[in-house]
Short mmCIF file of C-alpha atoms and ligand atoms in Angstrom, two decimals:
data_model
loop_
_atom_site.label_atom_id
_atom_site.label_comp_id
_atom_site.label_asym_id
_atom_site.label_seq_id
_atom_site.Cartn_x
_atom_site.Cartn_y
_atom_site.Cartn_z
CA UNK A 1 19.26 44.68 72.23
CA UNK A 2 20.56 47.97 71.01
CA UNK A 3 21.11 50.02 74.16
CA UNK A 4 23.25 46.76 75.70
CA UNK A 5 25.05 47.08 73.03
CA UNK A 6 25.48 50.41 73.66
CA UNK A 7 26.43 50.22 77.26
CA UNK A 8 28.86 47.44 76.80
CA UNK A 9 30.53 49.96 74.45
CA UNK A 10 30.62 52.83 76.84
CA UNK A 11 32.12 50.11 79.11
CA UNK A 12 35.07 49.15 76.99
CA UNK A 13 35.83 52.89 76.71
CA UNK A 14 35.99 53.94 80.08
CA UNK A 15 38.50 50.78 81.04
CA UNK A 16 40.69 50.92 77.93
CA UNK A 17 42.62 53.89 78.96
CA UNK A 18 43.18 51.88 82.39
CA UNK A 19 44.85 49.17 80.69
CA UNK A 20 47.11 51.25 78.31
CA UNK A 21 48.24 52.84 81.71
CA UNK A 22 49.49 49.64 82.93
CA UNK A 23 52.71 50.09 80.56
CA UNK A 24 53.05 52.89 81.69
CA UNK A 25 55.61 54.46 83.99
CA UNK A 26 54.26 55.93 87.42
CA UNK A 27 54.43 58.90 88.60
CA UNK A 28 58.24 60.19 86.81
CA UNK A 29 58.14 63.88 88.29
CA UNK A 30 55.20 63.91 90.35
CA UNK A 31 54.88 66.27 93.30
CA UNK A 32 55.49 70.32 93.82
CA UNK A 33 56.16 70.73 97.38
CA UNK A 34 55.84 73.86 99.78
CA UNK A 35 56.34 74.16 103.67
CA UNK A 36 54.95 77.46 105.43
CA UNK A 37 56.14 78.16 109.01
CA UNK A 38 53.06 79.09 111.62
CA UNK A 39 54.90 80.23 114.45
CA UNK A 40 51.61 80.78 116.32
CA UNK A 41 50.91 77.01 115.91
CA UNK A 42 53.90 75.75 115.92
CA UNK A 43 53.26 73.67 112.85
CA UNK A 44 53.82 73.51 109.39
CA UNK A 45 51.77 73.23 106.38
CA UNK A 46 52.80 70.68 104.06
CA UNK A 47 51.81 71.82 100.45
CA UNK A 48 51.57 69.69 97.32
CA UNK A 49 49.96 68.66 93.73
CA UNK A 50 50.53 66.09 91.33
CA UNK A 51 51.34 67.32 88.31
CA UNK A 52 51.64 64.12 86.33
CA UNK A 53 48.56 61.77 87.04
CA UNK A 54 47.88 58.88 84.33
CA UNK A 55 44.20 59.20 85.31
CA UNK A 56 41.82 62.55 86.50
CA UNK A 57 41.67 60.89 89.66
CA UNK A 58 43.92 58.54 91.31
CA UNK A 59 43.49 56.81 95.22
CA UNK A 60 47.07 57.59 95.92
CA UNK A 61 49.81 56.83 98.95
CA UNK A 62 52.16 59.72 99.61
CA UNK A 63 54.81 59.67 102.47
CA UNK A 64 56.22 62.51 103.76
CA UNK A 65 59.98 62.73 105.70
CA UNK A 66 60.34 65.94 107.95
CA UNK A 67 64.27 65.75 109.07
CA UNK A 68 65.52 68.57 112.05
CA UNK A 69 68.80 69.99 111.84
CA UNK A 70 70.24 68.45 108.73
CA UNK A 71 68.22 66.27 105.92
CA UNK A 72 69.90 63.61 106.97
CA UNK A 73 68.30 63.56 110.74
CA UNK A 74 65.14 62.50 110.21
CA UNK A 75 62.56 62.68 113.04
CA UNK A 76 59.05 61.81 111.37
CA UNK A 77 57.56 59.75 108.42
CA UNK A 78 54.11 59.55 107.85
CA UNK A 79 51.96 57.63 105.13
CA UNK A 80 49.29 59.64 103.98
CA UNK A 81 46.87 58.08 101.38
CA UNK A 82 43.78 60.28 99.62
CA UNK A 83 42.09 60.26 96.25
CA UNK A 84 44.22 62.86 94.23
CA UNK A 85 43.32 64.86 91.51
CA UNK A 86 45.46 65.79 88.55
CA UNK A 87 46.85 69.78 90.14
CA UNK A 88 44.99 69.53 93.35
CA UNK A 89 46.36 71.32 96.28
CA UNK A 90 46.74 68.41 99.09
CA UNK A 91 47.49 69.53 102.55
CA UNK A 92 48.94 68.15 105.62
CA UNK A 93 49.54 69.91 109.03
CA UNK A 94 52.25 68.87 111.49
CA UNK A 95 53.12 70.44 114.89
CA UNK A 96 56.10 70.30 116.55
CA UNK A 97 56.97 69.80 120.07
CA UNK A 98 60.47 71.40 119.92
CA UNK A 99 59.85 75.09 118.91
CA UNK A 100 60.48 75.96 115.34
CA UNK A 101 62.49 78.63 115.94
CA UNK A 102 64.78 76.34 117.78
CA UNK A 103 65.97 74.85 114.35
CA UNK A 104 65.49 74.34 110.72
CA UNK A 105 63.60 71.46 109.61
CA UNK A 106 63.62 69.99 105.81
CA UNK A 107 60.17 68.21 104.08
CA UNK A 108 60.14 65.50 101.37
CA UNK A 109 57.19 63.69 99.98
CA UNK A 110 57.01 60.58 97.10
CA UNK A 111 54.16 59.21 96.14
CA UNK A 112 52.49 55.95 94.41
CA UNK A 113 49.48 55.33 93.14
CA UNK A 114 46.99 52.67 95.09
CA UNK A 115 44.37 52.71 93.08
CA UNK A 116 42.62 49.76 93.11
CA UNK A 117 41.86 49.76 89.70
CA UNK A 118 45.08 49.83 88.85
CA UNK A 119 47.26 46.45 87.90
CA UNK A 120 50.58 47.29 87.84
CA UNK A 121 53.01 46.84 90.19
CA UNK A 122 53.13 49.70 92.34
CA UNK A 123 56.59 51.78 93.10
CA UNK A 124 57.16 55.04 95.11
CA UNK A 125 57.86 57.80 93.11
CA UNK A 126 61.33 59.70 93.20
CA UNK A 127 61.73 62.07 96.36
CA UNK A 128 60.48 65.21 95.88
CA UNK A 129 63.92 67.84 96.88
CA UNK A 130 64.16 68.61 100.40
CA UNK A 131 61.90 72.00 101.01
CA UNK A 132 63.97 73.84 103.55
CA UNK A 133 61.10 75.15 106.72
CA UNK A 134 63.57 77.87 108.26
CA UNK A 135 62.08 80.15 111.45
CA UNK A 136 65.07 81.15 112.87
CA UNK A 137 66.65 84.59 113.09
CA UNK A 138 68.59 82.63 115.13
CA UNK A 139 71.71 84.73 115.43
CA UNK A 140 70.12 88.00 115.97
CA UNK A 141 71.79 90.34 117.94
CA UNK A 142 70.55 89.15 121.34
CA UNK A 143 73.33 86.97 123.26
CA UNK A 144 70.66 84.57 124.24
CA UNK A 145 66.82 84.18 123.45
CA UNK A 146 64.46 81.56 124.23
CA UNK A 147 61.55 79.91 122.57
CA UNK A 148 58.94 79.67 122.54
CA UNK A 149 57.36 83.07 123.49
CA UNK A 150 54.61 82.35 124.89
CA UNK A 151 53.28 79.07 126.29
CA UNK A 152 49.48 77.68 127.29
CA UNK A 153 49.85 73.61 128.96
CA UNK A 154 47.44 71.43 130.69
CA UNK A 155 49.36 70.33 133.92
CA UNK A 156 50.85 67.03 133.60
CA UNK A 157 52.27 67.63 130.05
CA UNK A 158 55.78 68.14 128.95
CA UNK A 159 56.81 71.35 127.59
CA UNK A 160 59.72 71.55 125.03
CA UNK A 161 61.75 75.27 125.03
CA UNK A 162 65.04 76.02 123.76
CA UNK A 163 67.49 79.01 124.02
CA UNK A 164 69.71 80.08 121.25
CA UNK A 165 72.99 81.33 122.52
CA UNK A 166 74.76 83.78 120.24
CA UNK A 167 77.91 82.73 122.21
CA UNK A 168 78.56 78.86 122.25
CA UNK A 169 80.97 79.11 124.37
CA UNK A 170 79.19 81.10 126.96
CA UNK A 171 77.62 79.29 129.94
CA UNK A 172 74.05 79.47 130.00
CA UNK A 173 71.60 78.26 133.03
CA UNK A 174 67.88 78.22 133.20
CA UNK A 175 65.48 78.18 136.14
CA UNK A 176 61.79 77.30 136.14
CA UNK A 177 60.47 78.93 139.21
CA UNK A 178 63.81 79.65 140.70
CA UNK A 179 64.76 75.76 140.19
CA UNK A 180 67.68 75.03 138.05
CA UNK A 181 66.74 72.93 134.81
CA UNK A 182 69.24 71.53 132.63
CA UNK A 183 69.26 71.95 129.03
CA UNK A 184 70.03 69.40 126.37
CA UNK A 185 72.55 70.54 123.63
CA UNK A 186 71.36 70.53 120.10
CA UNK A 187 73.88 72.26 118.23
CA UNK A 188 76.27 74.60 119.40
CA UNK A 189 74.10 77.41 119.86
CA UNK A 190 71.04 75.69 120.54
CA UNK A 191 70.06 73.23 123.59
CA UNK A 192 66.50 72.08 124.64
CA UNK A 193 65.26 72.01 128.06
CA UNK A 194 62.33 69.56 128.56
CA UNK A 195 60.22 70.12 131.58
CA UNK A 196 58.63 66.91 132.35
CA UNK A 197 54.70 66.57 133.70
CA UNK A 198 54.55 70.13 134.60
CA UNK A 199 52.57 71.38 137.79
CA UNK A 200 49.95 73.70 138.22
CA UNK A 201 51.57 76.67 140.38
CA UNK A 202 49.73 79.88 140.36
CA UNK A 203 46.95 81.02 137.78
CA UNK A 204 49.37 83.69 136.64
CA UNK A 205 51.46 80.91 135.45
CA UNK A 206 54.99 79.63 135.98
CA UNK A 207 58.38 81.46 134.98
CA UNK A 208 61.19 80.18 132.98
CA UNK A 209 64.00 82.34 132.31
CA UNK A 210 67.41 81.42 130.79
CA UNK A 211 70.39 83.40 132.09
CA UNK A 212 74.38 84.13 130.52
CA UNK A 213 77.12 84.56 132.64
CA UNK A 214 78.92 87.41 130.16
CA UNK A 215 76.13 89.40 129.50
CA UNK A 216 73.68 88.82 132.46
CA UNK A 217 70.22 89.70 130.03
CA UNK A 218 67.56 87.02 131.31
CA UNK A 219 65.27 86.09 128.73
CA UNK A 220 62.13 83.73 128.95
CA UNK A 221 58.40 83.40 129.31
CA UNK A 222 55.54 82.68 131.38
CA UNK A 223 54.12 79.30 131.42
CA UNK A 224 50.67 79.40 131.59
CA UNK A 225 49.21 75.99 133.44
CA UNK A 226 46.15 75.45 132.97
CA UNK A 227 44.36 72.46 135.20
CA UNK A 228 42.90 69.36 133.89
CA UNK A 229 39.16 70.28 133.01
CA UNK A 230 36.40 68.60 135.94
CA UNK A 231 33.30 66.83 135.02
CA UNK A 232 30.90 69.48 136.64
CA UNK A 233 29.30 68.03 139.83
CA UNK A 234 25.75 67.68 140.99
CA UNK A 235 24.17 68.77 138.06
CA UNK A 236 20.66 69.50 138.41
CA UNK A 237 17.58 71.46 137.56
CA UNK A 238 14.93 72.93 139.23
CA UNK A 239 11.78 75.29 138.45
CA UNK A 240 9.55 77.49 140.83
CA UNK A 241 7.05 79.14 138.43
CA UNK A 242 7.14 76.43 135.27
CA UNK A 243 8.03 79.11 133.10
CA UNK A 244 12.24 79.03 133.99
CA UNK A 245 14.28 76.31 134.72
CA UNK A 246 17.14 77.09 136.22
CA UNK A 247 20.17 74.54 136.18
CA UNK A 248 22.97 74.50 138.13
CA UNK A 249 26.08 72.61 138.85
CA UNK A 250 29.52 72.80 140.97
CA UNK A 251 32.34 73.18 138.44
CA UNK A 252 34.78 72.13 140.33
CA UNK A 253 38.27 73.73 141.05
CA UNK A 254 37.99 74.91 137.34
CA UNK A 255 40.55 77.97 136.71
CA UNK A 256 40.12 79.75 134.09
CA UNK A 257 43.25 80.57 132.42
CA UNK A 258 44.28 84.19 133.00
CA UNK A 259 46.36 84.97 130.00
CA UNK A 260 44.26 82.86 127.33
CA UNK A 261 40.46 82.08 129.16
CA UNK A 262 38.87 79.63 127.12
CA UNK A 263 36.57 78.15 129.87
CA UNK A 264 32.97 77.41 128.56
CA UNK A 265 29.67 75.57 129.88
CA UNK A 266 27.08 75.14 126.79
CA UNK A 267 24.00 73.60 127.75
CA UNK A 268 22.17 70.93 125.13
CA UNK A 269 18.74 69.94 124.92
CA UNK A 270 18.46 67.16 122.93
CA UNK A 271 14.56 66.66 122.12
CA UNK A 272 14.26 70.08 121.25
CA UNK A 273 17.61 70.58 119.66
CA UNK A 274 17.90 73.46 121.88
CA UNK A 275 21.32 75.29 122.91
CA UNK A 276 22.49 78.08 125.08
CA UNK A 277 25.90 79.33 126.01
CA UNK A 278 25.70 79.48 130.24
CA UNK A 279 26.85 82.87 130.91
CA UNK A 280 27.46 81.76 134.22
CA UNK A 281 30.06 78.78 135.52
CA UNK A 282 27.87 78.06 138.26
CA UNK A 283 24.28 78.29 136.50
CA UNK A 284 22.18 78.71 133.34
CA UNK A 285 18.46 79.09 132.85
CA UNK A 286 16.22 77.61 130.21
CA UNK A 287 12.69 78.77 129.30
CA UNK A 288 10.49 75.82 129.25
CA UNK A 289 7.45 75.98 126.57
CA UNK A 290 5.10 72.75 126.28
CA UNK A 291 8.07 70.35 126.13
CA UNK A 292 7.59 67.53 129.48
CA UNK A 293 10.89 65.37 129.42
CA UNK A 294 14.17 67.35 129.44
CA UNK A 295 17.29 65.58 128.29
CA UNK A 296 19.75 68.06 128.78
CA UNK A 297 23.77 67.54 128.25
CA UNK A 298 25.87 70.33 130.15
CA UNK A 299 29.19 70.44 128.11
CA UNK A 300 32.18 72.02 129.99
CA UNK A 301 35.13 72.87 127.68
CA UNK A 302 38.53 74.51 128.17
CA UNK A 303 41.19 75.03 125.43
CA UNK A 304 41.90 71.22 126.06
CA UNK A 305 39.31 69.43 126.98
CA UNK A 306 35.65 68.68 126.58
CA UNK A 307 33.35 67.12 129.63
CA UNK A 308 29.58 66.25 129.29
CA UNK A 309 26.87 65.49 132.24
CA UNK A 310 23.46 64.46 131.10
CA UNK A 311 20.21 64.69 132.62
CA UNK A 312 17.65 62.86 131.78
CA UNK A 313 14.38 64.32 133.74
CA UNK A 314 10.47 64.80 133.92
CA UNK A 315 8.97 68.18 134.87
CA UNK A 316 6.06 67.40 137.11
CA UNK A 317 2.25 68.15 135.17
CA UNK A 318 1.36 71.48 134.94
CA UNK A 319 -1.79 71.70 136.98
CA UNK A 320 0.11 70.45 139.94
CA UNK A 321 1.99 71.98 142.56
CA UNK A 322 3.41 75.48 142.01
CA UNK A 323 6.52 74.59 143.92
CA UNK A 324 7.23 71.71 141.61
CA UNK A 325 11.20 70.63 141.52
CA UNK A 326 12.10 69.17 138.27
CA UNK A 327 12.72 65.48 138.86
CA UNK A 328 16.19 63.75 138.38
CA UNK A 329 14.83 60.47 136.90
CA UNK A 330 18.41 59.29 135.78
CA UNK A 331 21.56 60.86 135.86
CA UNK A 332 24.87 59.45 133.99
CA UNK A 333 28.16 60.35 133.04
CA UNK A 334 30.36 60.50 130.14
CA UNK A 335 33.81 62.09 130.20
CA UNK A 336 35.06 64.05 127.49
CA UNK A 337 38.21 64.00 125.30
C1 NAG B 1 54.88 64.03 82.63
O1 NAG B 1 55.32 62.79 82.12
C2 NAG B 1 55.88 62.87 80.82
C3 NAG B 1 56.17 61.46 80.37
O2 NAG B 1 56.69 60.67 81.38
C4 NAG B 1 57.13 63.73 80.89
O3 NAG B 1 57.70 63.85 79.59
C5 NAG B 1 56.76 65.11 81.42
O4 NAG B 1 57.91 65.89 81.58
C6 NAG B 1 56.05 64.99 82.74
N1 NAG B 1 55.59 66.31 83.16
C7 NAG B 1 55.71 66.74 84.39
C8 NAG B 1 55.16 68.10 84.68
O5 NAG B 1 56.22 66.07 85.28
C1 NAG B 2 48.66 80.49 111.87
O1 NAG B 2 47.60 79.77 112.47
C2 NAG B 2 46.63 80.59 113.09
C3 NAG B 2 45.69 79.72 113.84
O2 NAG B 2 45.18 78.69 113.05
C4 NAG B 2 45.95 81.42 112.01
O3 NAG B 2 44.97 82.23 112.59
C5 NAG B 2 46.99 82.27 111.33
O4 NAG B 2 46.40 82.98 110.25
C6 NAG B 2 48.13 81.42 110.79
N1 NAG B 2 49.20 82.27 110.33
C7 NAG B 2 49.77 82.13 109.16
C8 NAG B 2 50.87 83.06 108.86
O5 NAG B 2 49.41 81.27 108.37
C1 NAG B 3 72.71 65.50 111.61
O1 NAG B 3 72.19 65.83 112.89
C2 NAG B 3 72.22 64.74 113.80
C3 NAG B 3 71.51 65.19 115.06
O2 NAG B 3 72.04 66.37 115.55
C4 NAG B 3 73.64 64.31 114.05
O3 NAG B 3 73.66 63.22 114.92
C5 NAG B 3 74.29 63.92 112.73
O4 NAG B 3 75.64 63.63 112.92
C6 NAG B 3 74.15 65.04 111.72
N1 NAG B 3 74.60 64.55 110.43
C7 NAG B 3 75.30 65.30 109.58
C8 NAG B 3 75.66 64.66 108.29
O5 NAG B 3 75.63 66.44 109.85
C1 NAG B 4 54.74 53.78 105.92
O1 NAG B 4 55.00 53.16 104.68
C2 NAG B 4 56.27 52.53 104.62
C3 NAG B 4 56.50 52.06 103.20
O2 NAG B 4 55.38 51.43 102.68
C4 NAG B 4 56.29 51.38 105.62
O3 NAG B 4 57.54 50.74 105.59
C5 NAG B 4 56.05 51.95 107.00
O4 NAG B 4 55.95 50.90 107.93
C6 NAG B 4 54.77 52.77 107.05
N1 NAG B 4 54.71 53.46 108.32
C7 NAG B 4 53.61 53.56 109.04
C8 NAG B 4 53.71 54.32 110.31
O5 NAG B 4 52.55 53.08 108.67
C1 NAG B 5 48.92 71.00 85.76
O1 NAG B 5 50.06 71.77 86.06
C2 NAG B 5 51.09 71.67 85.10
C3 NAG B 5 52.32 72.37 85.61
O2 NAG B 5 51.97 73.60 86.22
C4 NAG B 5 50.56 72.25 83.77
O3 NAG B 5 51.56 72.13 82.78
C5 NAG B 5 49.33 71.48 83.36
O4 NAG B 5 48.74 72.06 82.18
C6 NAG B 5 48.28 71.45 84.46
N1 NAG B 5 47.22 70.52 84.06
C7 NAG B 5 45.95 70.74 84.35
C8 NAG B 5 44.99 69.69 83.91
O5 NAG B 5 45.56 71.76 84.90
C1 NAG B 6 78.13 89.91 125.60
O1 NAG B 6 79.36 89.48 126.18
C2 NAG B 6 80.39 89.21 125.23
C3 NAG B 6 81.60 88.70 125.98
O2 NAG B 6 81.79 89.38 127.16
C4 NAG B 6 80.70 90.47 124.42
O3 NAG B 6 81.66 90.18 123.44
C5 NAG B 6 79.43 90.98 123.76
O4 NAG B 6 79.66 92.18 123.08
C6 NAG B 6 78.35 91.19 124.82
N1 NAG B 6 77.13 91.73 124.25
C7 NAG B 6 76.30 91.13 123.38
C8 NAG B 6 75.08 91.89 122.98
O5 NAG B 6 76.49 90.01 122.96
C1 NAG B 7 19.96 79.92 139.65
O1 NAG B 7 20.56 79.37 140.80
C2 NAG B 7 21.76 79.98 141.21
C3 NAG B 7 22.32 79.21 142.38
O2 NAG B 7 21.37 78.96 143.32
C4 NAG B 7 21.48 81.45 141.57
O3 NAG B 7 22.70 82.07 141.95
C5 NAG B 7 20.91 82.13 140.34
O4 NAG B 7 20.60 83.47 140.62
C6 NAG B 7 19.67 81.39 139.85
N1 NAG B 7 19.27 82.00 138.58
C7 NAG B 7 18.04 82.37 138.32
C8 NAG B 7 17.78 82.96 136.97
O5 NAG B 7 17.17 82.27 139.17
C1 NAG B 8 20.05 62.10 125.91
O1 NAG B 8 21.07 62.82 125.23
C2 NAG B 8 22.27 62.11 125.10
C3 NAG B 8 23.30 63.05 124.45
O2 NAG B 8 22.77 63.69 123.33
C4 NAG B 8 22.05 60.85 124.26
O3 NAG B 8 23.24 60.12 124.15
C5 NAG B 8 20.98 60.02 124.93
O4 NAG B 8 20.70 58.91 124.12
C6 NAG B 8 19.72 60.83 125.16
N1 NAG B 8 18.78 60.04 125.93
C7 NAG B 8 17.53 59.91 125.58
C8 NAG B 8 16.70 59.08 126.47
O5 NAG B 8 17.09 60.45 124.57
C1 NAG B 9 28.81 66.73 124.48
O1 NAG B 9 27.47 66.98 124.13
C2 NAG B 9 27.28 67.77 122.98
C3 NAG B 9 25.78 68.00 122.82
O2 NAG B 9 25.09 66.79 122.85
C4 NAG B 9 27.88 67.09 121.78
O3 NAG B 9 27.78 67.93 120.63
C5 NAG B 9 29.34 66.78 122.04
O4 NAG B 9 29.88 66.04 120.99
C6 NAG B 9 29.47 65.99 123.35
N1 NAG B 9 30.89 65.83 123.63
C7 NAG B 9 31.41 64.71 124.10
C8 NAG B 9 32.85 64.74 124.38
O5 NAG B 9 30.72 63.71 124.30
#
């Protein structure tokens, strides 16, 4: 009965140091925390270790407080649980609506463990200081700027700017497309404009521009609408030598965005595993080999949005006809995300 013996031992050693943790105090000084500004993405990456675990591994909670303005304003919480490991760089992203140039936001994180394996009565670490997440130059030399600089929506969304007045008591209007659109004050050199389900105007998008009465510069930014990605219509496939397939489809009133295209149409062939990227919007050909039933998925994309068509079909027997037309035996939909 020696190596149960043996085992039972290794046993005891692996959960004694569990139990001698249970006296322990969690957590005292737990978590470095950094913040780094991506303009480009508008979001911020949320940095952190643990310096201090009582095991190499620990399922931990953290939750993590991002204030705006001042710590004391604070605008999101969210509970974040992962296996952590004693110095391990853990990462969360978070994007922001408002701009982050429009003004400074502060990050705090505690943390507990949730291990199940653990016994003892589980309590949230100390804050972690507030880590300041500054992208301002707000008062620059400009009397008046406005954020973002650039802007890519889906119509129908909301889109959050700001302008930063140097002079708060200058009086400061903005106009989306020549239409007058009141801004929201956030501190006295800041206010937000909010443009509410935004519509799709012209492809080369929509202007915004903020305007001072003193010094008359007009800052501001095209909006680039893009439309809500179609499911592509009347997909289908056809042959006329058995050697090409050509597929085709009506995309719809699909516009490409001019500023930032991102339209795509990727055709999938599931039995095979095959893939091609349609050069075409309207079109793509596939070389057929031996293969006899097609299941192809057309996948449309923009920068939002996915859509997928399927076909499902049954290439008529190669002695036959020459002038054979692939045959549709089922068609169905699924829309994208
Ligand atoms: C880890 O915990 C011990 C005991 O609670 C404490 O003395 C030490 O300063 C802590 N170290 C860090 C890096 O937090
Ligand atoms: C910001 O995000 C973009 C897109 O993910 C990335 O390419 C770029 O390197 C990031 N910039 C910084 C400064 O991290
Ligand atoms: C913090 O900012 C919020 C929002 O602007 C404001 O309502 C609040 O009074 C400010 N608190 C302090 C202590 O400055
Ligand atoms: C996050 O955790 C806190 C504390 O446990 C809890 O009060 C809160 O409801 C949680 N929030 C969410 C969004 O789960
Ligand atoms: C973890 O980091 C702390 C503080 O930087 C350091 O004192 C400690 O030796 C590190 N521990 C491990 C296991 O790397
Ligand atoms: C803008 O107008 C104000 C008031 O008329 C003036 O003081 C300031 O020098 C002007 N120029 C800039 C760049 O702010
Ligand atoms: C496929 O069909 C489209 C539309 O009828 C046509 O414009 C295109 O030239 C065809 N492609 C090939 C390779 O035959
Ligand atoms: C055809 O492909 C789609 C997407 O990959 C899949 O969901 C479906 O089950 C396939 N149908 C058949 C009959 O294999
Ligand atoms: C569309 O089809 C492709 C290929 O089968 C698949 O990888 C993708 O996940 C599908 N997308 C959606 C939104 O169903």
């Amino acid at each position: 009965m020696a190596p149960v013996a043996v085992f039972q031992a290794a046993f005891l050693l692996a959960w004694l140091p569990l139990s001698t943790y249970q006296s322990q105090a969690v957590l005292s000084e737990p978590l470095s925390l950094s913040v780094h500004v991506n303009l480009t993405e508008q979001s911020l990456k949320i940095e952190w270790s643990v310096h201090n675990l009582t095991h190499p591994e620990l399922q931990m909670a953290f939750q993590i407080e991002i204030s705006r303005i001042n710590k004391s304003n604070v605008i999101w919480v969210e509970n974040y649980t992962t296996t952590a490991q004693q110095n391990q760089t853990l990462r969360r992203m978070w994007k922001s609506e408002l701009p982050l140039e429009c003004a400074t936001h502060f990050v705090r994180i505690r943390g507990k463990d949730e291990d199940p394996r653990m016994l003892q009565r589980r309590v949230w670490s100390s804050w972690s200081s507030w880590v300041k997440a500054e992208a301002q130059s707000l008062l620059g030399p400009e009397p008046l700027l406005v954020f973002p600089k650039e802007k890519q929506v889906e119509e129908g969304s909301d889109v959050t700017l700001c302008y930063v007045s140097r002079h708060p008591q200058s009086h400061v209007v903005c106009k989306l497309n020549g239409i007058l659109v009141p801004g929201e004050q956030l501190d006295p050199h800041v206010s937000v404009v909010t443009l509410r389900s935004i519509s799709f105007v012209s492809k080369t998008g929509s202007n915004f521009f903020c305007e001072e009465d003193r010094n008359h510069t007009q800052p501001g930014l095209a909006i680039f609408v893009t439309k809500v990605l179609e499911e592509p219509k009347g997909f289908s496939c056809e042959t006329r030598d058995l050697k090409t397939l050509n597929c085709t489809w009506d995309p719809g009133s699909n516009i490409d965005s001019w500023k930032f295209p991102c339209q795509r149409y990727t055709l999938f062939e599931s039995f095979s595993g095959g893939k091609k990227s349609c050069k075409d919007k309207h079109w793509c050909s596939w070389q057929v080999d031996s293969q006899e039933t097609y299941n192809f998925t057309l996948q449309a994309e923009n920068c939002f949005r996915k859509r997928n068509v399927t076909l499902l079909f049954q290439l008529a027997h190669r002695g036959e006809a020459r002038a054979a037309a692939a045959m549709g035996v089922s068609v169905w939909h699924r829309a994208g995300w």
